[in-house]
């Protein structure tokens, strides 16, 4: 009973927030003092839980961003499908530890089933192992750790026992437009954050002939990092061709498919991901395009032994079961039960619903791009193959910056920027299950108002 008042208050506030998500100002703006409600001296004495919940809501409210809402187009951000928000609330209430099967048979079972469903949905090899991580950053890390194990084991080196000091050199190659979490994962793994680069084309796709040339500079262990879905353009590396180059060279192929891998769920878009079933490891987010609340992601590998060798550990008190123990596939030991929400998302949408959501996002991105192409002084920079649109306004960098600021100031939508071909550009990413044509048209109005006022 001691939970009721606090959870009742939280439930009421959560529903009010979700009900207002479509209409509230998307970002509070730079003038907000998000610290004001939180700051204060360390409390000496405790307070009633419901009072604390009310205080938390009051403190957070000014600095909250409607990034789970339908007109947040910055970065690549998903919302939360209703069953997944509920599943995460239950996961917190149940407070299961999804490390060992014996600690929560339910959490382990949910991960086992949801991971297998996701594998099938995404066209990953049917015997691939998987783990649930916090994000694609850690999924990239985990896949590349499995690769590090495998290529060094083939060279007779036990990297888990002996580390990298004195190990055979591993030649690591990434596309010139790989996501920044790839060098970050490589840093964590002791490879250093400056892999060799294979050239990328004008859309950011890795060029296989360049990869072949770069790989020919070395012999022995090699790891290649490709991507399915460039964070700015949405373009896909030609994974099937890259897999062939890797096979010839005996290199481990990791594919970062943080959002793009979800194209595989759509019969219409699946061709973009051709070859992912050949990748040795793959990373993807569930908190982006599957629209599961933060944080949630998946790593897959086609070498379960390497995957477990890279991640698992033993202790006398840790009771490993006959069945699948989630901690053996991820960097964390104790961890929250991410499988419930992923299981719920796939149940809520089904195969058809996931495909429809992904296709709708892409259609809406195209609607946005097509409308902008008709406007003088606006340039769409990318081939809109997926859910990403890259735009420049006017003939100066300042013009683009001013339009982006105008959109943000309007409160109607939120967009983020990037640098493409050495010059600032606006990124526009449609990944939320709620976004409708009306949201796109409303955003277009804000974009055109900003652009025309800067022009005038
Ligand atoms: C978002 C993203 C990542 C990082 O994912 P996190 O969920 O932030 O850890 C990696 N690669 C690509 C292509 C991404 O879009």
Short mmCIF file of C-alpha atoms and ligand atoms in Angstrom, two decimals:
data_model
loop_
_atom_site.label_atom_id
_atom_site.label_comp_id
_atom_site.label_asym_id
_atom_site.label_seq_id
_atom_site.Cartn_x
_atom_site.Cartn_y
_atom_site.Cartn_z
CA UNK A 1 0.00 0.00 0.00
CA UNK A 2 2.95 2.33 0.58
CA UNK A 3 3.38 2.61 -3.18
CA UNK A 4 -0.12 3.78 -4.02
CA UNK A 5 0.05 7.52 -3.45
CA UNK A 6 3.36 7.93 -5.31
CA UNK A 7 2.36 5.72 -8.24
CA UNK A 8 -1.12 7.24 -8.48
CA UNK A 9 0.48 10.68 -8.75
CA UNK A 10 3.02 9.43 -11.30
CA UNK A 11 0.30 7.76 -13.37
CA UNK A 12 -1.81 10.91 -13.44
CA UNK A 13 1.15 13.06 -14.48
CA UNK A 14 2.36 10.52 -17.04
CA UNK A 15 -1.04 10.49 -18.74
CA UNK A 16 -1.26 14.28 -18.69
CA UNK A 17 2.17 14.44 -20.33
CA UNK A 18 1.30 11.86 -22.97
CA UNK A 19 -2.07 13.49 -23.69
CA UNK A 20 -0.31 16.83 -24.23
CA UNK A 21 2.56 15.48 -26.29
CA UNK A 22 1.00 16.26 -29.67
CA UNK A 23 0.28 19.89 -28.89
CA UNK A 24 2.84 21.14 -26.44
CA UNK A 25 5.76 23.33 -27.49
CA UNK A 26 8.31 20.83 -28.78
CA UNK A 27 11.37 22.29 -27.03
CA UNK A 28 11.29 24.69 -24.10
CA UNK A 29 13.98 26.81 -25.72
CA UNK A 30 17.25 28.21 -24.45
CA UNK A 31 15.70 30.69 -21.98
CA UNK A 32 14.60 27.98 -19.54
CA UNK A 33 16.24 27.46 -16.20
CA UNK A 34 16.01 23.66 -15.98
CA UNK A 35 18.10 23.68 -12.82
CA UNK A 36 15.83 25.88 -10.73
CA UNK A 37 13.39 23.22 -9.52
CA UNK A 38 16.04 20.60 -8.90
CA UNK A 39 18.77 22.57 -7.18
CA UNK A 40 19.03 22.93 -3.45
CA UNK A 41 21.10 21.77 -0.52
CA UNK A 42 21.40 18.04 0.21
CA UNK A 43 18.19 17.20 2.09
CA UNK A 44 18.86 16.28 5.70
CA UNK A 45 15.57 14.53 6.35
CA UNK A 46 13.29 12.52 4.11
CA UNK A 47 9.86 13.31 2.70
CA UNK A 48 6.67 11.53 1.87
CA UNK A 49 7.00 9.66 -1.51
CA UNK A 50 3.97 11.31 -3.15
CA UNK A 51 5.29 14.74 -2.18
CA UNK A 52 8.60 13.85 -3.79
CA UNK A 53 6.82 12.79 -6.99
CA UNK A 54 4.94 16.09 -7.11
CA UNK A 55 8.18 17.97 -6.54
CA UNK A 56 9.92 15.97 -9.25
CA UNK A 57 7.18 16.74 -11.78
CA UNK A 58 7.25 20.43 -10.90
CA UNK A 59 11.04 20.51 -11.16
CA UNK A 60 11.23 18.62 -14.46
CA UNK A 61 8.32 20.28 -16.29
CA UNK A 62 10.13 23.46 -17.48
CA UNK A 63 13.04 21.50 -18.98
CA UNK A 64 11.17 18.61 -20.59
CA UNK A 65 11.39 18.13 -24.36
CA UNK A 66 8.61 16.53 -26.40
CA UNK A 67 11.17 14.35 -28.18
CA UNK A 68 8.76 11.41 -27.98
CA UNK A 69 6.15 13.48 -29.81
CA UNK A 70 5.22 13.69 -33.49
CA UNK A 71 7.11 16.85 -34.54
CA UNK A 72 10.54 16.21 -33.11
CA UNK A 73 12.73 15.66 -36.16
CA UNK A 74 16.17 16.18 -34.61
CA UNK A 75 18.84 13.46 -34.42
CA UNK A 76 17.08 10.09 -34.95
CA UNK A 77 14.61 9.77 -32.10
CA UNK A 78 11.68 7.43 -31.62
CA UNK A 79 8.71 7.71 -29.29
CA UNK A 80 7.08 5.06 -27.16
CA UNK A 81 4.24 2.88 -28.43
CA UNK A 82 1.50 2.66 -25.76
CA UNK A 83 2.18 -0.96 -24.79
CA UNK A 84 5.90 -0.27 -24.50
CA UNK A 85 5.51 2.70 -22.16
CA UNK A 86 3.26 0.47 -20.05
CA UNK A 87 5.70 -2.43 -20.25
CA UNK A 88 8.55 -0.24 -19.01
CA UNK A 89 6.40 1.00 -16.12
CA UNK A 90 5.76 -2.63 -15.20
CA UNK A 91 9.44 -3.45 -15.60
CA UNK A 92 10.21 -0.75 -13.02
CA UNK A 93 7.50 -2.00 -10.68
CA UNK A 94 8.54 -5.64 -11.06
CA UNK A 95 12.17 -4.52 -10.74
CA UNK A 96 13.50 -7.70 -12.28
CA UNK A 97 17.23 -8.21 -12.71
CA UNK A 98 17.73 -9.43 -16.25
CA UNK A 99 21.19 -10.83 -15.72
CA UNK A 100 20.74 -14.45 -14.85
CA UNK A 101 17.84 -16.68 -15.83
CA UNK A 102 17.55 -17.78 -12.22
CA UNK A 103 17.09 -14.16 -11.10
CA UNK A 104 14.08 -13.68 -13.39
CA UNK A 105 12.87 -16.51 -15.60
CA UNK A 106 10.30 -14.06 -17.02
CA UNK A 107 12.84 -11.38 -17.99
CA UNK A 108 15.13 -14.00 -19.56
CA UNK A 109 12.23 -15.55 -21.47
CA UNK A 110 11.00 -12.17 -22.77
CA UNK A 111 14.49 -11.38 -24.08
CA UNK A 112 14.86 -14.79 -25.62
CA UNK A 113 11.59 -14.55 -27.53
CA UNK A 114 11.79 -10.84 -28.41
CA UNK A 115 15.36 -11.23 -29.65
CA UNK A 116 14.39 -14.15 -31.87
CA UNK A 117 11.40 -12.21 -33.24
CA UNK A 118 13.59 -9.17 -33.97
CA UNK A 119 16.15 -11.39 -35.68
CA UNK A 120 13.49 -12.78 -38.00
CA UNK A 121 11.89 -9.38 -38.59
CA UNK A 122 15.24 -7.82 -39.53
CA UNK A 123 16.44 -10.57 -41.84
CA UNK A 124 19.38 -11.46 -39.62
CA UNK A 125 20.84 -14.98 -39.97
CA UNK A 126 18.51 -17.42 -38.15
CA UNK A 127 21.27 -18.88 -35.97
CA UNK A 128 22.60 -15.49 -34.83
CA UNK A 129 23.11 -14.84 -31.12
CA UNK A 130 21.79 -11.62 -29.63
CA UNK A 131 22.00 -9.36 -26.63
CA UNK A 132 19.95 -6.41 -25.35
CA UNK A 133 22.06 -3.31 -24.78
CA UNK A 134 21.39 0.28 -23.79
CA UNK A 135 21.90 1.68 -27.28
CA UNK A 136 23.60 1.16 -30.62
CA UNK A 137 26.78 2.56 -29.09
CA UNK A 138 27.03 -0.44 -26.76
CA UNK A 139 25.70 -2.78 -29.46
CA UNK A 140 28.53 -1.60 -31.74
CA UNK A 141 30.96 -2.14 -28.88
CA UNK A 142 29.65 -5.66 -28.22
CA UNK A 143 29.64 -6.73 -31.89
CA UNK A 144 33.16 -5.39 -32.36
CA UNK A 145 34.31 -7.10 -29.15
CA UNK A 146 33.07 -10.40 -30.59
CA UNK A 147 34.95 -9.58 -33.79
CA UNK A 148 38.11 -8.76 -31.83
CA UNK A 149 37.87 -12.14 -30.13
CA UNK A 150 37.26 -14.05 -33.36
CA UNK A 151 39.98 -12.53 -35.57
CA UNK A 152 42.61 -12.78 -32.83
CA UNK A 153 41.62 -16.35 -31.89
CA UNK A 154 42.17 -17.29 -35.54
CA UNK A 155 45.66 -15.79 -35.22
CA UNK A 156 46.29 -17.92 -32.12
CA UNK A 157 45.83 -15.09 -29.61
CA UNK A 158 43.53 -15.10 -26.57
CA UNK A 159 42.58 -11.44 -26.21
CA UNK A 160 40.31 -12.00 -23.22
CA UNK A 161 43.20 -13.52 -21.27
CA UNK A 162 46.14 -11.52 -22.59
CA UNK A 163 44.69 -8.24 -23.79
CA UNK A 164 46.14 -6.41 -26.78
CA UNK A 165 49.68 -5.86 -25.54
CA UNK A 166 51.92 -7.96 -27.78
CA UNK A 167 48.95 -9.18 -29.82
CA UNK A 168 49.05 -9.46 -33.62
CA UNK A 169 48.01 -6.15 -35.16
CA UNK A 170 44.35 -5.99 -36.16
CA UNK A 171 43.69 -3.89 -39.25
CA UNK A 172 40.46 -2.00 -38.55
CA UNK A 173 38.70 -0.28 -41.46
CA UNK A 174 35.55 1.85 -41.35
CA UNK A 175 33.71 3.83 -44.00
CA UNK A 176 34.71 7.50 -44.15
CA UNK A 177 31.13 8.39 -43.15
CA UNK A 178 30.70 5.86 -40.35
CA UNK A 179 28.83 7.01 -37.25
CA UNK A 180 30.96 8.51 -34.45
CA UNK A 181 30.01 5.68 -32.10
CA UNK A 182 32.18 3.35 -34.23
CA UNK A 183 35.51 5.07 -33.41
CA UNK A 184 34.25 5.41 -29.86
CA UNK A 185 33.65 1.64 -29.62
CA UNK A 186 37.07 1.04 -31.19
CA UNK A 187 38.64 3.26 -28.51
CA UNK A 188 36.96 1.26 -25.75
CA UNK A 189 38.34 -1.91 -27.34
CA UNK A 190 41.94 -0.71 -27.36
CA UNK A 191 42.14 -0.26 -31.14
CA UNK A 192 42.34 3.52 -30.96
CA UNK A 193 39.74 5.84 -32.39
CA UNK A 194 41.25 6.41 -35.83
CA UNK A 195 40.52 3.38 -38.01
CA UNK A 196 41.67 3.32 -41.63
CA UNK A 197 39.01 4.74 -43.88
CA UNK A 198 37.47 3.26 -46.99
CA UNK A 199 36.17 6.03 -49.25
CA UNK A 200 32.55 7.06 -49.22
CA UNK A 201 30.53 8.31 -52.18
CA UNK A 202 28.46 11.49 -52.34
CA UNK A 203 25.65 9.96 -50.26
CA UNK A 204 28.04 8.61 -47.61
CA UNK A 205 28.04 4.99 -48.83
CA UNK A 206 31.24 2.99 -48.46
CA UNK A 207 32.88 2.24 -51.83
CA UNK A 208 33.71 -1.51 -51.97
CA UNK A 209 36.65 -1.10 -54.38
CA UNK A 210 38.23 1.37 -51.96
CA UNK A 211 37.67 -1.09 -49.12
CA UNK A 212 39.41 -3.80 -51.13
CA UNK A 213 42.41 -1.50 -51.71
CA UNK A 214 42.67 -0.47 -48.06
CA UNK A 215 42.42 -4.07 -46.86
CA UNK A 216 45.15 -5.12 -49.32
CA UNK A 217 47.63 -2.99 -47.35
CA UNK A 218 47.76 -5.62 -44.61
CA UNK A 219 47.67 -9.33 -43.97
CA UNK A 220 46.31 -11.13 -40.95
CA UNK A 221 43.46 -10.14 -38.64
CA UNK A 222 41.05 -7.51 -39.98
CA UNK A 223 37.74 -5.97 -38.95
CA UNK A 224 35.49 -3.91 -41.22
CA UNK A 225 32.80 -1.54 -39.94
CA UNK A 226 30.01 -0.86 -42.44
CA UNK A 227 26.65 0.77 -41.91
CA UNK A 228 23.03 0.33 -42.87
CA UNK A 229 21.61 3.86 -42.73
CA UNK A 230 23.86 6.95 -42.69
CA UNK A 231 22.79 9.24 -39.86
CA UNK A 232 22.58 12.27 -42.19
CA UNK A 233 21.42 10.88 -45.56
CA UNK A 234 19.90 7.50 -44.62
CA UNK A 235 22.05 5.90 -47.35
CA UNK A 236 23.07 2.25 -47.07
CA UNK A 237 26.52 0.85 -47.61
CA UNK A 238 26.35 -1.92 -50.24
CA UNK A 239 26.60 -4.61 -47.59
CA UNK A 240 26.38 -7.63 -49.93
CA UNK A 241 29.40 -6.41 -51.94
CA UNK A 242 31.27 -5.42 -48.80
CA UNK A 243 30.59 -8.87 -47.31
CA UNK A 244 32.17 -10.43 -50.41
CA UNK A 245 35.31 -8.29 -50.00
CA UNK A 246 35.46 -9.27 -46.32
CA UNK A 247 35.02 -12.95 -47.12
CA UNK A 248 37.91 -12.87 -49.62
CA UNK A 249 40.13 -11.21 -47.05
CA UNK A 250 38.93 -13.22 -44.01
CA UNK A 251 37.84 -10.00 -42.28
CA UNK A 252 35.09 -9.75 -39.64
CA UNK A 253 32.22 -7.59 -40.91
CA UNK A 254 30.30 -5.48 -38.42
CA UNK A 255 27.27 -3.49 -39.61
CA UNK A 256 25.92 -0.51 -37.68
CA UNK A 257 22.21 -0.51 -38.50
CA UNK A 258 21.07 1.68 -35.61
CA UNK A 259 17.93 2.76 -37.44
CA UNK A 260 18.42 1.66 -41.05
CA UNK A 261 18.25 -2.05 -40.28
CA UNK A 262 14.53 -1.63 -39.67
CA UNK A 263 14.10 -1.15 -43.43
CA UNK A 264 14.48 -4.93 -43.56
CA UNK A 265 11.06 -5.25 -41.91
CA UNK A 266 9.41 -3.70 -44.99
CA UNK A 267 8.99 -5.73 -48.19
CA UNK A 268 9.18 -2.42 -50.09
CA UNK A 269 12.46 -1.26 -48.53
CA UNK A 270 14.16 -4.55 -47.71
CA UNK A 271 16.36 -4.42 -50.82
CA UNK A 272 18.31 -1.57 -49.19
CA UNK A 273 19.59 -3.95 -46.52
CA UNK A 274 20.63 -6.75 -48.91
CA UNK A 275 23.55 -8.67 -47.46
CA UNK A 276 22.95 -7.99 -43.76
CA UNK A 277 22.42 -11.72 -43.28
CA UNK A 278 26.12 -12.09 -44.24
CA UNK A 279 27.40 -9.70 -41.57
CA UNK A 280 29.31 -11.28 -38.69
CA UNK A 281 27.81 -8.79 -36.25
CA UNK A 282 25.08 -6.16 -36.37
CA UNK A 283 23.90 -3.38 -34.10
CA UNK A 284 20.46 -1.80 -34.06
CA UNK A 285 18.39 0.41 -31.78
CA UNK A 286 14.93 -0.42 -30.52
CA UNK A 287 14.51 3.04 -29.00
CA UNK A 288 14.71 4.71 -32.42
CA UNK A 289 12.55 3.17 -35.12
CA UNK A 290 10.81 0.43 -33.14
CA UNK A 291 9.50 3.21 -30.86
CA UNK A 292 10.35 1.58 -27.55
CA UNK A 293 11.18 4.04 -24.72
CA UNK A 294 14.83 4.80 -24.01
CA UNK A 295 17.05 2.91 -23.56
CA UNK A 296 16.93 -0.22 -25.70
CA UNK A 297 19.02 -1.76 -28.46
CA UNK A 298 20.12 -5.10 -29.88
CA UNK A 299 23.37 -6.67 -30.99
CA UNK A 300 23.44 -9.78 -33.18
CA UNK A 301 26.39 -11.98 -34.08
CA UNK A 302 26.76 -14.99 -36.32
CA UNK A 303 29.45 -16.37 -34.03
CA UNK A 304 27.76 -17.10 -30.69
CA UNK A 305 30.97 -18.56 -29.29
CA UNK A 306 32.93 -15.39 -30.02
CA UNK A 307 30.02 -13.30 -28.72
CA UNK A 308 29.96 -15.15 -25.39
CA UNK A 309 33.74 -15.39 -25.14
CA UNK A 310 33.93 -11.59 -25.44
CA UNK A 311 31.20 -10.86 -22.89
CA UNK A 312 30.77 -13.62 -20.34
CA UNK A 313 32.57 -13.99 -17.03
CA UNK A 314 32.44 -16.33 -14.09
CA UNK A 315 32.27 -16.13 -10.34
CA UNK A 316 31.68 -18.78 -7.74
CA UNK A 317 28.42 -17.13 -6.65
CA UNK A 318 27.01 -16.65 -10.17
CA UNK A 319 24.67 -19.49 -11.03
CA UNK A 320 24.68 -19.91 -14.81
CA UNK A 321 21.75 -22.02 -16.02
CA UNK A 322 21.15 -24.51 -18.79
CA UNK A 323 19.08 -21.94 -20.63
CA UNK A 324 20.02 -18.50 -21.91
CA UNK A 325 21.46 -16.09 -19.35
CA UNK A 326 21.09 -12.53 -20.69
CA UNK A 327 24.29 -11.16 -19.09
CA UNK A 328 26.46 -13.46 -21.21
CA UNK A 329 25.75 -11.41 -24.34
CA UNK A 330 26.21 -7.83 -23.11
CA UNK A 331 28.75 -5.70 -21.25
CA UNK A 332 26.53 -5.13 -18.21
CA UNK A 333 26.15 -7.49 -15.28
CA UNK A 334 23.02 -6.41 -13.39
CA UNK A 335 20.61 -4.83 -15.82
CA UNK A 336 16.99 -3.78 -16.21
CA UNK A 337 14.59 -6.01 -18.11
CA UNK A 338 14.58 -4.44 -21.59
CA UNK A 339 12.97 -7.48 -23.19
CA UNK A 340 9.44 -6.79 -21.92
CA UNK A 341 9.04 -3.57 -23.91
CA UNK A 342 10.55 -5.00 -27.09
CA UNK A 343 8.27 -8.04 -26.83
CA UNK A 344 5.32 -5.70 -26.31
CA UNK A 345 6.22 -3.51 -29.31
CA UNK A 346 6.39 -6.47 -31.66
CA UNK A 347 3.10 -7.85 -30.27
CA UNK A 348 1.42 -4.44 -30.59
CA UNK A 349 2.47 -3.94 -34.22
CA UNK A 350 3.08 -7.39 -35.62
CA UNK A 351 5.21 -7.85 -38.71
CA UNK A 352 2.75 -5.82 -40.79
CA UNK A 353 2.58 -2.98 -38.31
CA UNK A 354 6.36 -2.60 -38.09
CA UNK A 355 6.56 -2.53 -41.90
CA UNK A 356 3.75 0.05 -42.08
CA UNK A 357 5.37 2.29 -39.45
CA UNK A 358 8.73 2.23 -41.23
CA UNK A 359 7.16 2.86 -44.64
CA UNK A 360 5.01 5.69 -43.28
CA UNK A 361 8.10 7.44 -41.87
CA UNK A 362 9.78 7.19 -45.27
CA UNK A 363 6.68 8.45 -47.10
CA UNK A 364 6.49 11.41 -44.73
CA UNK A 365 10.17 12.21 -45.23
CA UNK A 366 9.56 12.21 -48.98
CA UNK A 367 6.49 14.45 -48.57
CA UNK A 368 8.66 16.94 -46.68
CA UNK A 369 11.47 16.80 -49.24
CA UNK A 370 9.13 17.10 -52.24
CA UNK A 371 7.45 20.19 -50.82
CA UNK A 372 10.82 21.83 -50.13
CA UNK A 373 12.12 21.13 -53.63
CA UNK A 374 9.38 23.40 -54.98
CA UNK A 375 10.56 26.34 -52.88
CA UNK A 376 13.10 28.81 -54.34
CA UNK A 377 16.35 28.97 -52.39
CA UNK A 378 15.95 25.54 -50.80
CA UNK A 379 18.21 22.64 -51.69
CA UNK A 380 17.55 19.02 -50.71
CA UNK A 381 21.03 17.53 -50.58
CA UNK A 382 20.39 13.81 -50.34
CA UNK A 383 18.59 11.12 -52.26
CA UNK A 384 15.66 10.53 -49.94
CA UNK A 385 15.86 6.73 -49.84
CA UNK A 386 14.72 6.37 -46.24
CA UNK A 387 13.50 8.61 -43.41
CA UNK A 388 16.27 11.25 -43.52
CA UNK A 389 16.22 14.57 -45.37
CA UNK A 390 19.23 16.87 -45.57
CA UNK A 391 18.52 20.49 -46.48
CA UNK A 392 20.29 23.80 -47.06
CA UNK A 393 18.58 27.18 -47.23
CA UNK A 394 19.61 30.30 -49.12
CA UNK A 395 23.14 30.89 -50.35
CA UNK A 396 24.95 31.34 -47.07
CA UNK A 397 25.63 29.15 -44.04
CA UNK A 398 24.04 31.87 -41.90
CA UNK A 399 20.78 31.50 -43.80
CA UNK A 400 20.52 27.78 -42.95
CA UNK A 401 21.40 28.48 -39.32
CA UNK A 402 18.79 31.23 -39.11
CA UNK A 403 16.07 29.01 -40.59
CA UNK A 404 16.85 26.22 -38.12
CA UNK A 405 16.68 28.73 -35.28
CA UNK A 406 13.41 30.08 -36.61
CA UNK A 407 11.88 26.59 -36.67
CA UNK A 408 13.01 25.90 -33.11
CA UNK A 409 11.80 29.27 -31.86
CA UNK A 410 8.37 28.63 -33.34
CA UNK A 411 7.95 25.73 -30.90
CA UNK A 412 6.16 23.87 -33.69
CA UNK A 413 8.94 21.41 -34.41
CA UNK A 414 12.55 20.71 -33.61
CA UNK A 415 15.34 19.98 -36.06
CA UNK A 416 19.06 19.41 -35.64
CA UNK A 417 22.00 20.31 -37.81
CA UNK A 418 25.09 18.70 -39.22
CA UNK A 419 27.99 19.48 -41.50
CA UNK A 420 27.74 17.88 -44.93
CA UNK A 421 30.43 18.35 -47.58
CA UNK A 422 32.10 20.85 -45.30
CA UNK A 423 29.07 23.12 -44.90
CA UNK A 424 26.25 23.33 -42.34
CA UNK A 425 22.99 21.63 -43.25
CA UNK A 426 19.69 20.87 -41.54
CA UNK A 427 18.91 17.22 -40.79
CA UNK A 428 15.32 16.06 -40.71
CA UNK A 429 14.54 12.58 -39.42
CA UNK A 430 11.07 11.02 -39.31
CA UNK A 431 11.07 8.12 -36.85
CA UNK A 432 8.07 8.58 -34.56
CA UNK A 433 5.04 6.27 -34.74
CA UNK A 434 2.69 9.23 -34.09
CA UNK A 435 3.79 11.52 -36.91
CA UNK A 436 1.07 12.21 -39.49
CA UNK A 437 0.84 14.09 -42.78
CA UNK A 438 -0.74 16.95 -40.83
CA UNK A 439 2.38 17.10 -38.63
CA UNK A 440 4.59 17.30 -41.71
CA UNK A 441 2.44 20.03 -43.25
CA UNK A 442 2.40 22.00 -40.03
CA UNK A 443 6.18 21.69 -39.83
CA UNK A 444 6.53 22.71 -43.48
CA UNK A 445 4.57 25.87 -42.72
CA UNK A 446 7.00 26.71 -39.92
CA UNK A 447 10.00 25.91 -42.12
CA UNK A 448 8.76 28.06 -45.01
CA UNK A 449 7.82 30.95 -42.72
CA UNK A 450 11.34 30.90 -41.28
CA UNK A 451 12.99 30.60 -44.69
CA UNK A 452 10.89 33.38 -46.27
CA UNK A 453 11.44 35.73 -43.37
CA UNK A 454 15.21 35.20 -43.57
CA UNK A 455 15.07 35.71 -47.37
CA UNK A 456 13.09 38.94 -46.98
C1 LIG B 1 21.94 6.69 -33.16
C2 LIG B 1 23.02 5.99 -33.87
C3 LIG B 1 24.05 5.33 -33.18
C4 LIG B 1 24.20 5.41 -31.68
O1 LIG B 1 23.09 4.86 -31.05
P1 LIG B 1 22.75 5.14 -29.52
O2 LIG B 1 21.40 4.53 -29.42
O3 LIG B 1 22.76 6.63 -29.33
O4 LIG B 1 23.75 4.46 -28.68
C5 LIG B 1 24.98 4.63 -33.91
N1 LIG B 1 24.92 4.59 -35.24
C6 LIG B 1 23.96 5.22 -35.96
C7 LIG B 1 23.97 5.12 -37.44
C8 LIG B 1 22.98 5.94 -35.28
O5 LIG B 1 22.02 6.55 -35.98
#
